[in-house]
Short mmCIF file of C-alpha atoms in Angstrom, two decimals:
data_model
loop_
_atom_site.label_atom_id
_atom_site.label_comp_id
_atom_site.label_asym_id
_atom_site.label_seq_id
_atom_site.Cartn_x
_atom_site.Cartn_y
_atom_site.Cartn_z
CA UNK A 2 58.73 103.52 150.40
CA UNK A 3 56.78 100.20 151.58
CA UNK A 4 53.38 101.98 150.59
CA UNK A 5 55.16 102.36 146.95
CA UNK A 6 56.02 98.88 147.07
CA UNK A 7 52.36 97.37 148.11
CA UNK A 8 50.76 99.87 145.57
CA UNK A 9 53.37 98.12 143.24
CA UNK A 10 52.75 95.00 143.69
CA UNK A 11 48.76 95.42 143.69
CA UNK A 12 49.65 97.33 140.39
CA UNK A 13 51.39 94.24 139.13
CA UNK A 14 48.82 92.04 140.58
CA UNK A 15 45.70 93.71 138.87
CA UNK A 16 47.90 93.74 135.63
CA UNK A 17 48.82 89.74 135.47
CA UNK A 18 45.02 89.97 136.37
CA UNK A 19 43.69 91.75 133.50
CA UNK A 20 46.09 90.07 130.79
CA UNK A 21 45.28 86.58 131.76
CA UNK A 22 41.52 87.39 131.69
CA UNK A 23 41.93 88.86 128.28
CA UNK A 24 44.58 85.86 127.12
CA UNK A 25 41.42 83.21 128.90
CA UNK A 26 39.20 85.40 126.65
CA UNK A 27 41.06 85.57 123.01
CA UNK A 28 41.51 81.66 124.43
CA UNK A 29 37.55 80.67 124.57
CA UNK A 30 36.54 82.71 121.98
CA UNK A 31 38.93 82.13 119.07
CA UNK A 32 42.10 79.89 120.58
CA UNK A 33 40.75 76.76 121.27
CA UNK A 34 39.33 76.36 117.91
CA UNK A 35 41.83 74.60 116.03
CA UNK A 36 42.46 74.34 111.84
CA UNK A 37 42.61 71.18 109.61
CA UNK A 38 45.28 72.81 108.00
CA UNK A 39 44.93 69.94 105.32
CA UNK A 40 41.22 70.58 104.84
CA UNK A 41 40.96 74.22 104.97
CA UNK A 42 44.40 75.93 104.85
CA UNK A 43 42.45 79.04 103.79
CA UNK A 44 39.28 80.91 104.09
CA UNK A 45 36.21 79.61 101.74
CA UNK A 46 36.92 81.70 98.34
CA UNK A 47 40.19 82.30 99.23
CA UNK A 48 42.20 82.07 95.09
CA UNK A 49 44.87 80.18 94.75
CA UNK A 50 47.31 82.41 92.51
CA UNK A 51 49.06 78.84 91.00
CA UNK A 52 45.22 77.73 90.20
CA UNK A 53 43.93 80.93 88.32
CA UNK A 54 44.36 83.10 85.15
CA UNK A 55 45.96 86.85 85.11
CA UNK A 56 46.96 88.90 82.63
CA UNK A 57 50.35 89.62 82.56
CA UNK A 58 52.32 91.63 85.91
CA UNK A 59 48.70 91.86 87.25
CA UNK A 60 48.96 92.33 91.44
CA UNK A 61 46.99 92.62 94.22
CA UNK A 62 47.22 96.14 95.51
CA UNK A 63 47.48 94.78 98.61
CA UNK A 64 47.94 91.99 101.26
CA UNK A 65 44.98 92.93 103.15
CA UNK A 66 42.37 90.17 102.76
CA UNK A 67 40.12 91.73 99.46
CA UNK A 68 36.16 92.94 100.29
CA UNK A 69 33.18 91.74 98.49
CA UNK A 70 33.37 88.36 100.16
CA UNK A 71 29.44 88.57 100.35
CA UNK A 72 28.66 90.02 97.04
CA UNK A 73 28.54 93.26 99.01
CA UNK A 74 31.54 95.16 97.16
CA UNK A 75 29.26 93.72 93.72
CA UNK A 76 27.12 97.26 93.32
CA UNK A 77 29.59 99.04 93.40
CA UNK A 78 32.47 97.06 91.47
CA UNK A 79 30.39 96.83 87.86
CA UNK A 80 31.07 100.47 86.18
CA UNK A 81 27.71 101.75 85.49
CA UNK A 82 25.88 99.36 87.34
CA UNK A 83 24.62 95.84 86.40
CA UNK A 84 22.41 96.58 84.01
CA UNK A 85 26.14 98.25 81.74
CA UNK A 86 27.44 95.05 82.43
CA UNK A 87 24.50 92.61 81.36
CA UNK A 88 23.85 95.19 78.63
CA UNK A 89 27.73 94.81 77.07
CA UNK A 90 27.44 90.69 77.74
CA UNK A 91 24.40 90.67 75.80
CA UNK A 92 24.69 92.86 72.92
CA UNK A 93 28.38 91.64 72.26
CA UNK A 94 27.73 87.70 72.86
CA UNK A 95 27.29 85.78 69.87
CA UNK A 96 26.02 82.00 69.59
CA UNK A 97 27.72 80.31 67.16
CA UNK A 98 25.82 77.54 67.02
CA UNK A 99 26.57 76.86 70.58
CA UNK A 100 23.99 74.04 71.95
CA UNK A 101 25.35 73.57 75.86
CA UNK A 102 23.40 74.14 78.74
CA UNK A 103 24.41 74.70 82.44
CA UNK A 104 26.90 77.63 84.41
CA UNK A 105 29.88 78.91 83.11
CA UNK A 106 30.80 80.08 86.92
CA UNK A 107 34.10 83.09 87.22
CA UNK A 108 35.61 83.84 90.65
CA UNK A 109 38.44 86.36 90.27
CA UNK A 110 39.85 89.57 92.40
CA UNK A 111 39.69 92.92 91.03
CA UNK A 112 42.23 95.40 92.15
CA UNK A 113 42.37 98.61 93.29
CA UNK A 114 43.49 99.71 90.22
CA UNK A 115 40.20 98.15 88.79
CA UNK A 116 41.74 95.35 86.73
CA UNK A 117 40.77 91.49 87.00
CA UNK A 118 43.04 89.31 87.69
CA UNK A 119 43.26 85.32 89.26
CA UNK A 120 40.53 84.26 87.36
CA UNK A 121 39.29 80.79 88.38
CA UNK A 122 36.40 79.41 85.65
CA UNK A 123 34.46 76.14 86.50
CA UNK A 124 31.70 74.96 84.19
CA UNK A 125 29.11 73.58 85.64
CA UNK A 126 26.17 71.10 84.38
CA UNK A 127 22.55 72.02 85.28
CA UNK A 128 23.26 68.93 87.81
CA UNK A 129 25.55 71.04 89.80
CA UNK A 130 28.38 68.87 88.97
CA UNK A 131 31.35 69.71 86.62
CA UNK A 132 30.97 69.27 83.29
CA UNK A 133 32.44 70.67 79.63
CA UNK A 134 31.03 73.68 78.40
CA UNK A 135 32.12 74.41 74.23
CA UNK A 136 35.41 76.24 74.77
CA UNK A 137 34.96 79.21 71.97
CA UNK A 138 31.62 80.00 74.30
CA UNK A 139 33.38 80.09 77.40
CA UNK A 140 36.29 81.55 76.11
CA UNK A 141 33.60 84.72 74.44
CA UNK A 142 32.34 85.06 77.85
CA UNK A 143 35.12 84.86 80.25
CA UNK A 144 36.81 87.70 77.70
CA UNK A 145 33.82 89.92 77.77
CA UNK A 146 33.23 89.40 81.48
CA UNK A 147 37.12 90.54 82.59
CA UNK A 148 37.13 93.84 80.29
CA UNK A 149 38.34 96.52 82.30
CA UNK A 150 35.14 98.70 81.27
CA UNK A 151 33.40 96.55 83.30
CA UNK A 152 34.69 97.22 86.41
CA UNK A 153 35.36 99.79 89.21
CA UNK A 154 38.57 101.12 91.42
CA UNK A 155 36.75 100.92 94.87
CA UNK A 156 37.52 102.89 97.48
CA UNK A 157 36.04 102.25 101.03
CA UNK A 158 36.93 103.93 104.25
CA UNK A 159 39.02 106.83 101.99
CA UNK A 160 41.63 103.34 101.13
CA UNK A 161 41.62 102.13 97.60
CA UNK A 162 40.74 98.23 97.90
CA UNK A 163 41.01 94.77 96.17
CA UNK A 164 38.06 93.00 96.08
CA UNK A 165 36.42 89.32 95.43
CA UNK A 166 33.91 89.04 92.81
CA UNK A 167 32.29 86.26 91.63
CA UNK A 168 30.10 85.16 88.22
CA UNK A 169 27.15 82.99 87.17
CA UNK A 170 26.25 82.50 83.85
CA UNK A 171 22.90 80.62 83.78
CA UNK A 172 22.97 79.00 79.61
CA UNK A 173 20.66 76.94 77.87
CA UNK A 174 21.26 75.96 74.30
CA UNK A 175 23.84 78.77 73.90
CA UNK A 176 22.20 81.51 74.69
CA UNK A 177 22.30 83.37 77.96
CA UNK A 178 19.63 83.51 80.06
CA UNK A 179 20.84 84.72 83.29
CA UNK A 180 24.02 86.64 84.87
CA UNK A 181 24.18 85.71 88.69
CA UNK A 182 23.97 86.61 91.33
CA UNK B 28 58.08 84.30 132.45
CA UNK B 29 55.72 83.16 135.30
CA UNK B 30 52.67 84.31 134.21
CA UNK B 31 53.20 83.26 130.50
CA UNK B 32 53.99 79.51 132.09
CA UNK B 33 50.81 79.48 133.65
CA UNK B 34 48.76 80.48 130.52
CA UNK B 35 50.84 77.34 129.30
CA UNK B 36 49.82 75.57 131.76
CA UNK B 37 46.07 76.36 131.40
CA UNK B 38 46.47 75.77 127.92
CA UNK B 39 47.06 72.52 128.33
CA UNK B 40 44.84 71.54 130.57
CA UNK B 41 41.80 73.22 128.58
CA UNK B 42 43.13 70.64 125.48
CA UNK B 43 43.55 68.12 127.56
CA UNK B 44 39.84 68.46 128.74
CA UNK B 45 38.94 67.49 124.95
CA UNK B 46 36.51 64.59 124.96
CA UNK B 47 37.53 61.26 124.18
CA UNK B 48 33.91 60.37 122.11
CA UNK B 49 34.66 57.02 121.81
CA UNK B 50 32.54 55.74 124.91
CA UNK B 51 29.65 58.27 124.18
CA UNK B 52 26.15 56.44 123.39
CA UNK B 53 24.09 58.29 120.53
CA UNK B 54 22.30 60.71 122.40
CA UNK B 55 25.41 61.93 124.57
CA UNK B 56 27.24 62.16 120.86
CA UNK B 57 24.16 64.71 119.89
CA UNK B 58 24.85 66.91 123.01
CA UNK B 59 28.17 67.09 122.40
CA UNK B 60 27.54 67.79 118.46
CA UNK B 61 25.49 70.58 119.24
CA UNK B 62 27.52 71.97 121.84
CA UNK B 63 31.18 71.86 119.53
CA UNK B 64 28.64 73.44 116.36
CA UNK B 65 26.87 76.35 118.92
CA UNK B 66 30.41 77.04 120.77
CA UNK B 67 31.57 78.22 117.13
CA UNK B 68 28.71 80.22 115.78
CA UNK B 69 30.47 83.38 116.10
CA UNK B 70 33.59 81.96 114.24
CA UNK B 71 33.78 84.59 110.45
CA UNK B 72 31.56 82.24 108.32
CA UNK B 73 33.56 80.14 105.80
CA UNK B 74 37.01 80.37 108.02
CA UNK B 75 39.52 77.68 108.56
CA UNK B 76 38.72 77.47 112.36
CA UNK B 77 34.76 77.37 111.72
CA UNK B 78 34.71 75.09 108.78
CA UNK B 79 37.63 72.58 111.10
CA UNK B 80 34.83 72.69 114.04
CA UNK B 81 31.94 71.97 111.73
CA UNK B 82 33.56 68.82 110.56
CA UNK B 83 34.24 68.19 114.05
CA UNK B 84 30.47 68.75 115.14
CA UNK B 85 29.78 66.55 111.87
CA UNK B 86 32.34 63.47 113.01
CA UNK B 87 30.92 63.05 116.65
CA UNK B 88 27.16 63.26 115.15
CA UNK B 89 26.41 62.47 111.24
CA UNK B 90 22.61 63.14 111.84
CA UNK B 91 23.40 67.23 113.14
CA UNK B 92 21.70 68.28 110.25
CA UNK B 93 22.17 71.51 110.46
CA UNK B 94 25.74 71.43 110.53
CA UNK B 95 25.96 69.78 107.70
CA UNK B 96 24.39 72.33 105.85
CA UNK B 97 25.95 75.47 107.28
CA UNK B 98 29.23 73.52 105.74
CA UNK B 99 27.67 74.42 102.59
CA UNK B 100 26.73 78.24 103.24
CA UNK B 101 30.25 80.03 102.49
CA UNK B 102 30.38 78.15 99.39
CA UNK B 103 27.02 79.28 98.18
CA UNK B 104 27.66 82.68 98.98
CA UNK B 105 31.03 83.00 97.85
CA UNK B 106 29.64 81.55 94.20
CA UNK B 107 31.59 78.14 94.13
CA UNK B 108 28.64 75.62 93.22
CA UNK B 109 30.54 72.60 92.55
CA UNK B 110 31.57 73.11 96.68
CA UNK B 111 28.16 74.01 97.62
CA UNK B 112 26.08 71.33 95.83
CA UNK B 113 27.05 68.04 97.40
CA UNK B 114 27.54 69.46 100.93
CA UNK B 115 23.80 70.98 100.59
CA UNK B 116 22.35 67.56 99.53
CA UNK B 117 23.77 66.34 102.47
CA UNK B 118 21.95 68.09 104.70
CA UNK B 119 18.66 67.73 102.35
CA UNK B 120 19.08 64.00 102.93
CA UNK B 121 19.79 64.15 106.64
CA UNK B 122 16.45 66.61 107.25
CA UNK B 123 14.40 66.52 104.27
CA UNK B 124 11.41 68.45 106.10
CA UNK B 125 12.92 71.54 107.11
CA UNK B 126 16.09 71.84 103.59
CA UNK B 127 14.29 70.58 100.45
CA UNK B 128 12.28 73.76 100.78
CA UNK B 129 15.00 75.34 101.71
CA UNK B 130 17.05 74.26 98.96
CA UNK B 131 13.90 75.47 96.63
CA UNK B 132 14.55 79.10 97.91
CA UNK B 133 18.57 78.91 97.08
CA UNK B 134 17.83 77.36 93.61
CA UNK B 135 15.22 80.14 93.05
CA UNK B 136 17.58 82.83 94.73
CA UNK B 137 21.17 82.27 94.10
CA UNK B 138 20.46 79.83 90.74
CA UNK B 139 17.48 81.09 89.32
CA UNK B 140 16.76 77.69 88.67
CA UNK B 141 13.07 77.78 88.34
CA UNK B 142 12.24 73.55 87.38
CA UNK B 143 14.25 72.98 90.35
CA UNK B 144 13.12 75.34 93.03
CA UNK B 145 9.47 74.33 92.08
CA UNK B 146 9.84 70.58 92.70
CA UNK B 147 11.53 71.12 95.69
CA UNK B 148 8.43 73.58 97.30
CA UNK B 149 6.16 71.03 95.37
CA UNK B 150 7.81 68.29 97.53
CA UNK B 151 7.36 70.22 100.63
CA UNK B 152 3.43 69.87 100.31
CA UNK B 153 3.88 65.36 100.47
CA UNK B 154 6.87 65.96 103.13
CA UNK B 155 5.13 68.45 105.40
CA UNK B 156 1.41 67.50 104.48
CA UNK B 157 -1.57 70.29 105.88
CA UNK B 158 1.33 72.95 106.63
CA UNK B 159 2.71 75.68 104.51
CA UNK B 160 6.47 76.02 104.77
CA UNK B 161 8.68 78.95 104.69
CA UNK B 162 12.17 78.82 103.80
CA UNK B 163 13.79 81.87 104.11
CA UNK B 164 10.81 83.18 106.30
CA UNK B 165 8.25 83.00 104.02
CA UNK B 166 5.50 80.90 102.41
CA UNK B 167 6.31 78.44 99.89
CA UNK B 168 3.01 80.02 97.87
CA UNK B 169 4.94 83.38 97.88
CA UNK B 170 8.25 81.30 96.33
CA UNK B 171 5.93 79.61 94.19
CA UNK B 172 4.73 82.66 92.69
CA UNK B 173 8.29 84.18 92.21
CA UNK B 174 9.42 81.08 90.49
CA UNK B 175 6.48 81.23 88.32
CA UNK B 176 6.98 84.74 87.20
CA UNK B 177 10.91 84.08 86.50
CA UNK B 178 9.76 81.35 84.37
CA UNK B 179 7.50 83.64 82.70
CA UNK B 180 4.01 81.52 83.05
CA UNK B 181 1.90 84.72 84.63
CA UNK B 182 -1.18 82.81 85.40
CA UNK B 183 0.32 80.29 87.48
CA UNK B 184 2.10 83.04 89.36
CA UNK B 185 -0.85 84.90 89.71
CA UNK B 186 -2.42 81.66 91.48
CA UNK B 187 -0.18 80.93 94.04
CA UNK B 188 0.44 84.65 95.19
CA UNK B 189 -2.84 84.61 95.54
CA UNK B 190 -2.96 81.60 97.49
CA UNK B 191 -0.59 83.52 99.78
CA UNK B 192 -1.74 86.77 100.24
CA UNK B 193 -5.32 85.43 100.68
CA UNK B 194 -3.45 82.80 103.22
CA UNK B 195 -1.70 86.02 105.10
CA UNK B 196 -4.62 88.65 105.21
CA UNK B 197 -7.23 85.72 106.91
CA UNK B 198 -4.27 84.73 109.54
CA UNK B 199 -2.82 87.90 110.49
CA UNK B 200 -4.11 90.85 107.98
CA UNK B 201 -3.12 92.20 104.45
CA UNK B 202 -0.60 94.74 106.44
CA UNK B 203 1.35 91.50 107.11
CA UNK B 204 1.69 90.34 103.98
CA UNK B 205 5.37 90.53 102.09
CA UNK B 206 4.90 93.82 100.62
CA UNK B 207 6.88 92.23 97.47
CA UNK B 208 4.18 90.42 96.56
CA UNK B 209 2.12 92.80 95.72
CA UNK B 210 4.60 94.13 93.55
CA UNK B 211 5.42 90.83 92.07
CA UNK B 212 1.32 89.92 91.72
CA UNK B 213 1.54 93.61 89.92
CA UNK B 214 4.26 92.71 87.17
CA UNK B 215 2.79 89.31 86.59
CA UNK B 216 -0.60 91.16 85.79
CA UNK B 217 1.33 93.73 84.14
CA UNK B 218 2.91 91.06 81.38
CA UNK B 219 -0.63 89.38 81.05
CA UNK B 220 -2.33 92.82 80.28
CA UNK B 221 -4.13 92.98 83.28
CA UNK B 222 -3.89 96.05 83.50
CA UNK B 223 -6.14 97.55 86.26
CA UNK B 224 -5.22 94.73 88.52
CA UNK B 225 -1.78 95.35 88.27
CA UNK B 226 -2.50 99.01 88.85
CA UNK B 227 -4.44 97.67 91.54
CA UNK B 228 -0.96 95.67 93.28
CA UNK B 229 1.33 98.46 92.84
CA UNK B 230 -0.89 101.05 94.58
CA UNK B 231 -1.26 98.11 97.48
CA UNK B 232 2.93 98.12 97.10
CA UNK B 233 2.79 101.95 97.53
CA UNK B 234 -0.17 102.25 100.01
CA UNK B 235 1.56 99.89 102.58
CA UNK B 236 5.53 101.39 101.59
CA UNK B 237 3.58 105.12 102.84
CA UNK B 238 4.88 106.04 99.09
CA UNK B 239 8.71 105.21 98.78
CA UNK B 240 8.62 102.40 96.03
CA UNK B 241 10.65 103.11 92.79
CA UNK B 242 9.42 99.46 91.52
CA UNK B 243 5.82 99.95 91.84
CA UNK B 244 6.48 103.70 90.64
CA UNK B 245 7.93 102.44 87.39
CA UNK B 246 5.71 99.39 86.60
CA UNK B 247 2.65 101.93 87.00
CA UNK B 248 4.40 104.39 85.04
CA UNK B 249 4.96 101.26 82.34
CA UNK B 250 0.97 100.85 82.47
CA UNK B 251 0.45 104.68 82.11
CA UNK B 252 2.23 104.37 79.15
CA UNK B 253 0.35 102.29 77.26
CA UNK B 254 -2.84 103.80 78.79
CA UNK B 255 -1.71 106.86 77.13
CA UNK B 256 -1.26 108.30 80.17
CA UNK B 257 2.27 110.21 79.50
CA UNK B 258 1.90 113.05 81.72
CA UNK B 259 1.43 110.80 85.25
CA UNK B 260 3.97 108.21 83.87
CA UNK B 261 6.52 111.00 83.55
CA UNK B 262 6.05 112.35 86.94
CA UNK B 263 6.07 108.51 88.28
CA UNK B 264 9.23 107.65 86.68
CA UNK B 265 11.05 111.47 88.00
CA UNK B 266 9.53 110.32 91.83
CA UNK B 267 10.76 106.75 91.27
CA UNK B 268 14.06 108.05 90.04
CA UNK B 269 14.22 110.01 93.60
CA UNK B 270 12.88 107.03 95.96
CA UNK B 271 15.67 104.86 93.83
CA UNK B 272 18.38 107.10 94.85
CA UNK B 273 17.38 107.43 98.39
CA UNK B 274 17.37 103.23 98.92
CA UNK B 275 13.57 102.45 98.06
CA UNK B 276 13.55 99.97 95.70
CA UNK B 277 13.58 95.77 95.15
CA UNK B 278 17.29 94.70 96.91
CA UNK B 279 18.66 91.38 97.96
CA UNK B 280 21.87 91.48 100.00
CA UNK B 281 23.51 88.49 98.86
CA UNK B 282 22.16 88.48 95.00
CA UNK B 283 20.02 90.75 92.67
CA UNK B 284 16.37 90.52 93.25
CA UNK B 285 14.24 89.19 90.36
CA UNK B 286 13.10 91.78 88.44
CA UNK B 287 15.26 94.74 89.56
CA UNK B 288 15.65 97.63 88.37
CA UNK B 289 18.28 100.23 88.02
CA UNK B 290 18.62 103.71 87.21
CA UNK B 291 19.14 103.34 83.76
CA UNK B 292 15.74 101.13 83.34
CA UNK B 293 14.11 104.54 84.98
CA UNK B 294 16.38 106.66 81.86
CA UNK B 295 15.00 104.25 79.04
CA UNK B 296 11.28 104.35 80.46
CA UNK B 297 11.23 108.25 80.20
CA UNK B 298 13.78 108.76 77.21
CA UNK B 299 10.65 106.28 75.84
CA UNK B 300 8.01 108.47 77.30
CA UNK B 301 9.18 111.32 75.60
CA UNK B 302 9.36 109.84 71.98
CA UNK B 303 5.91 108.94 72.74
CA UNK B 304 4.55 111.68 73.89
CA UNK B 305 6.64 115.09 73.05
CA UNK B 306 4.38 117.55 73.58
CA UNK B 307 3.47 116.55 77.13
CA UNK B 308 6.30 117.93 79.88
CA UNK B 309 7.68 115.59 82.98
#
């Protein structure tokens, strides 16, 4: 009975042991860091549903936080590859007299379902500071951009997924001179 | 209950342990910098808690450059250049030497902004006089070149990969040079109709890659084309089809590379070959 109660208490012991080593641990490496919830309530890229455009009843599939973060989930997410995707841009764009220059920039999510949704669009001077792009030409390329032949369900680790994608269109006098990145 | 009032405890006292930085004279305040920005290194990039403790890094020490620009980083990689510009300049200001040239890579790489990335690796020559810098791990000369071809003027490309593979093979030998320059050298030659010296690059590109390159496969193939050649640009293109699908060809992780290719580029060569030459099988 009192060797039960020693190997149960050096049971116990070790236990308390372990868990505050792991609770010192999660502590150091990821605790003690704190948030300026102000500053940065979410993660960099992170789309504010109030702040963006979706078609109508358009969802995430899911609450997970979406791939592609790095521009990895970007082979993958254009159907047929980049080159379909510059290829339908190109051949469908018109300039209508268009005579801006600098980025029409798109972040948006695609879901597993392969539709694009929360579209954010800044336009962007070749200063890298906001400016006004001609509103028909944005409007031409931010509707070719989101067609859903663009774009691919993805499915990683067997699990369908959301993902983050993001857009650069490099212009000069109208006409389109690079899709980024 | 005991043991989760102690981890309150020790909670505490590790917050109370924060630093009061008010008394700290400028060199103390750049220990501590350093020390809040390397204690969060292995925070996910672009998170609340790793953007909160680069601030912090940032508010006890102005001058830690290179916090200042690894504020910027998850904005330029997560495509948001309004975010990334300002925060980048900041850290171009605060260490000119080491992120002008840098910022000429990310202009030429994420921006394609040729005007731009070339004044910034032409301003690396006055700021870092009698030493070649490398953003990005290699030689201005070899993002010199790049920017030149994406901007189309072949000859000044030509020049400055020159410049840097000439640089490389006297310093260390030609098996150390980028192996994309070669390729790069190739297609500037290529779109100058220099022919035999491109040929010449893309068999360097191949000779050092032991064989697996579907870019230098197709650019020769685009050569044996107008050589004539039909027969050896057919079986190019069908072997740079197969080095494409297993992985060997011109990648970036966080962008697409200048000048790459994809299957369909390898589908339009051949379906091209074939209308030139029908009588001659792949």
């Amino acid at each position: 009975m009192r060797i039960l109660k020693i190997t149960g208490l050096i049971l116990t012991g070790l236990i308390v042991l372990v868990l505050g080593y792991v609770g010192y641990l999660y502590y150091y490496h990821f605790g003690r860091f704190s948030i300026d919830q102000e500053k940065y309530p979410h993660r960099i890229g992170y789309i504010d549903r109030t702040e963006s455009i979706s078609p109508k009843g358009f969802t995430l599939c899911s609450e997970d936080i979406q791939i592609g973060f790095y521009s990895s989930a970007a082979p993958n997410a254009y159907k047929g590859s980049k080159y379909a995707f510059r290829k339908l841009i190109l051949e469908n764009y018109e300039n209508r007299g268009y005579t801006d220059s600098g980025f029409l920039n798109l972040r948006f999510h695609v879901n597993c379902k392969g539709t694009v949704g929360h579209v954010v669009i800044n336009e962007v001077g070749m200063d890298y500071k906001k400016t006004e792009l001609n509103d028909d030409m944005v409007n031409q390329l931010v509707n070719l951009a989101i067609k859903e032949e663009n774009w691919n369900a993805i499915i990683k680790s067997e699990k369908r997924r959301d993902i983050y994608m993001y857009l650069i269109f490099k212009i000069e006098n109208g006409e389109v001179l690079e899709i980024l990145p | 209950m005991k043991f989760f009032l102690s981890l309150g405890v020790l909670t505490t006292f590790f917050i109370a342990c924060e630093k009061d930085i008010s008394n700290l004279n400028a060199e103390e305040r750049k220990a501590l910098s350093y020390k809040v920005f390397k204690e969060g290194e292995h925070l996910p990039q672009g998170s609340p808690k790793s953007m909160t403790r680069l601030e912090r890094a940032i508010a006890i020490d102005p001058t830690n450059c290179d916090a200042l620009r690894e504020l910027s980083v998850a904005h330029l990689k997560r495509g948001m250049p309004l975010d990334w510009y300002p925060q980048f300049e900041k850290a171009a200001l605060c260490d000119p030497k080491i992120w002008v040239p840098w910022r000429g890579y990310l202009y030429l790489q994420f921006y394609r902004d040729y005007d731009k990335a070339l004044a910034d690796f032409n301003a690396s020559d006055t700021l870092t006089p009698n030493f070649t810098d490398a953003p990005q791990g290699q030689s201005v000369d070899y993002w010199r070149g790049i920017a030149y071809l994406g901007r189309k003027d072949y000859e000044y490309s030509i020049l400055f990969f020159d410049t840097y593979i000439e640089k490389e093979t006297l310093e260390s030998g030609e098996d150390w040079v980028e192996l994309t320059a070669f390729l790069y050298r190739g297609i500037a030659h290529f779109e100058n109709g220099n022919y035999e010296e491109a040929l010449r690059d893309f068999d360097k590109q191949l000779n050092y890659a032991r064989g697996f390159s579907a870019d230098a496969k197709y650019f020769k193939a685009q050569v044996f084309m107008i050589q004539n050649r039909c027969k050896e640009a057919k079986e190019l293109v069908t072997s740079g089809i197969e080095d494409y699908n297993y992985g060997y060809y011109n990648q970036h992780p966080y962008t697409e590379a200048l000048r790459q290719l994809y299957l369909q580029d390898f589908e339009v060569l051949m379906t091209e070959l074939t209308n030139k030459c029908p009588n001659q099988p792949s």
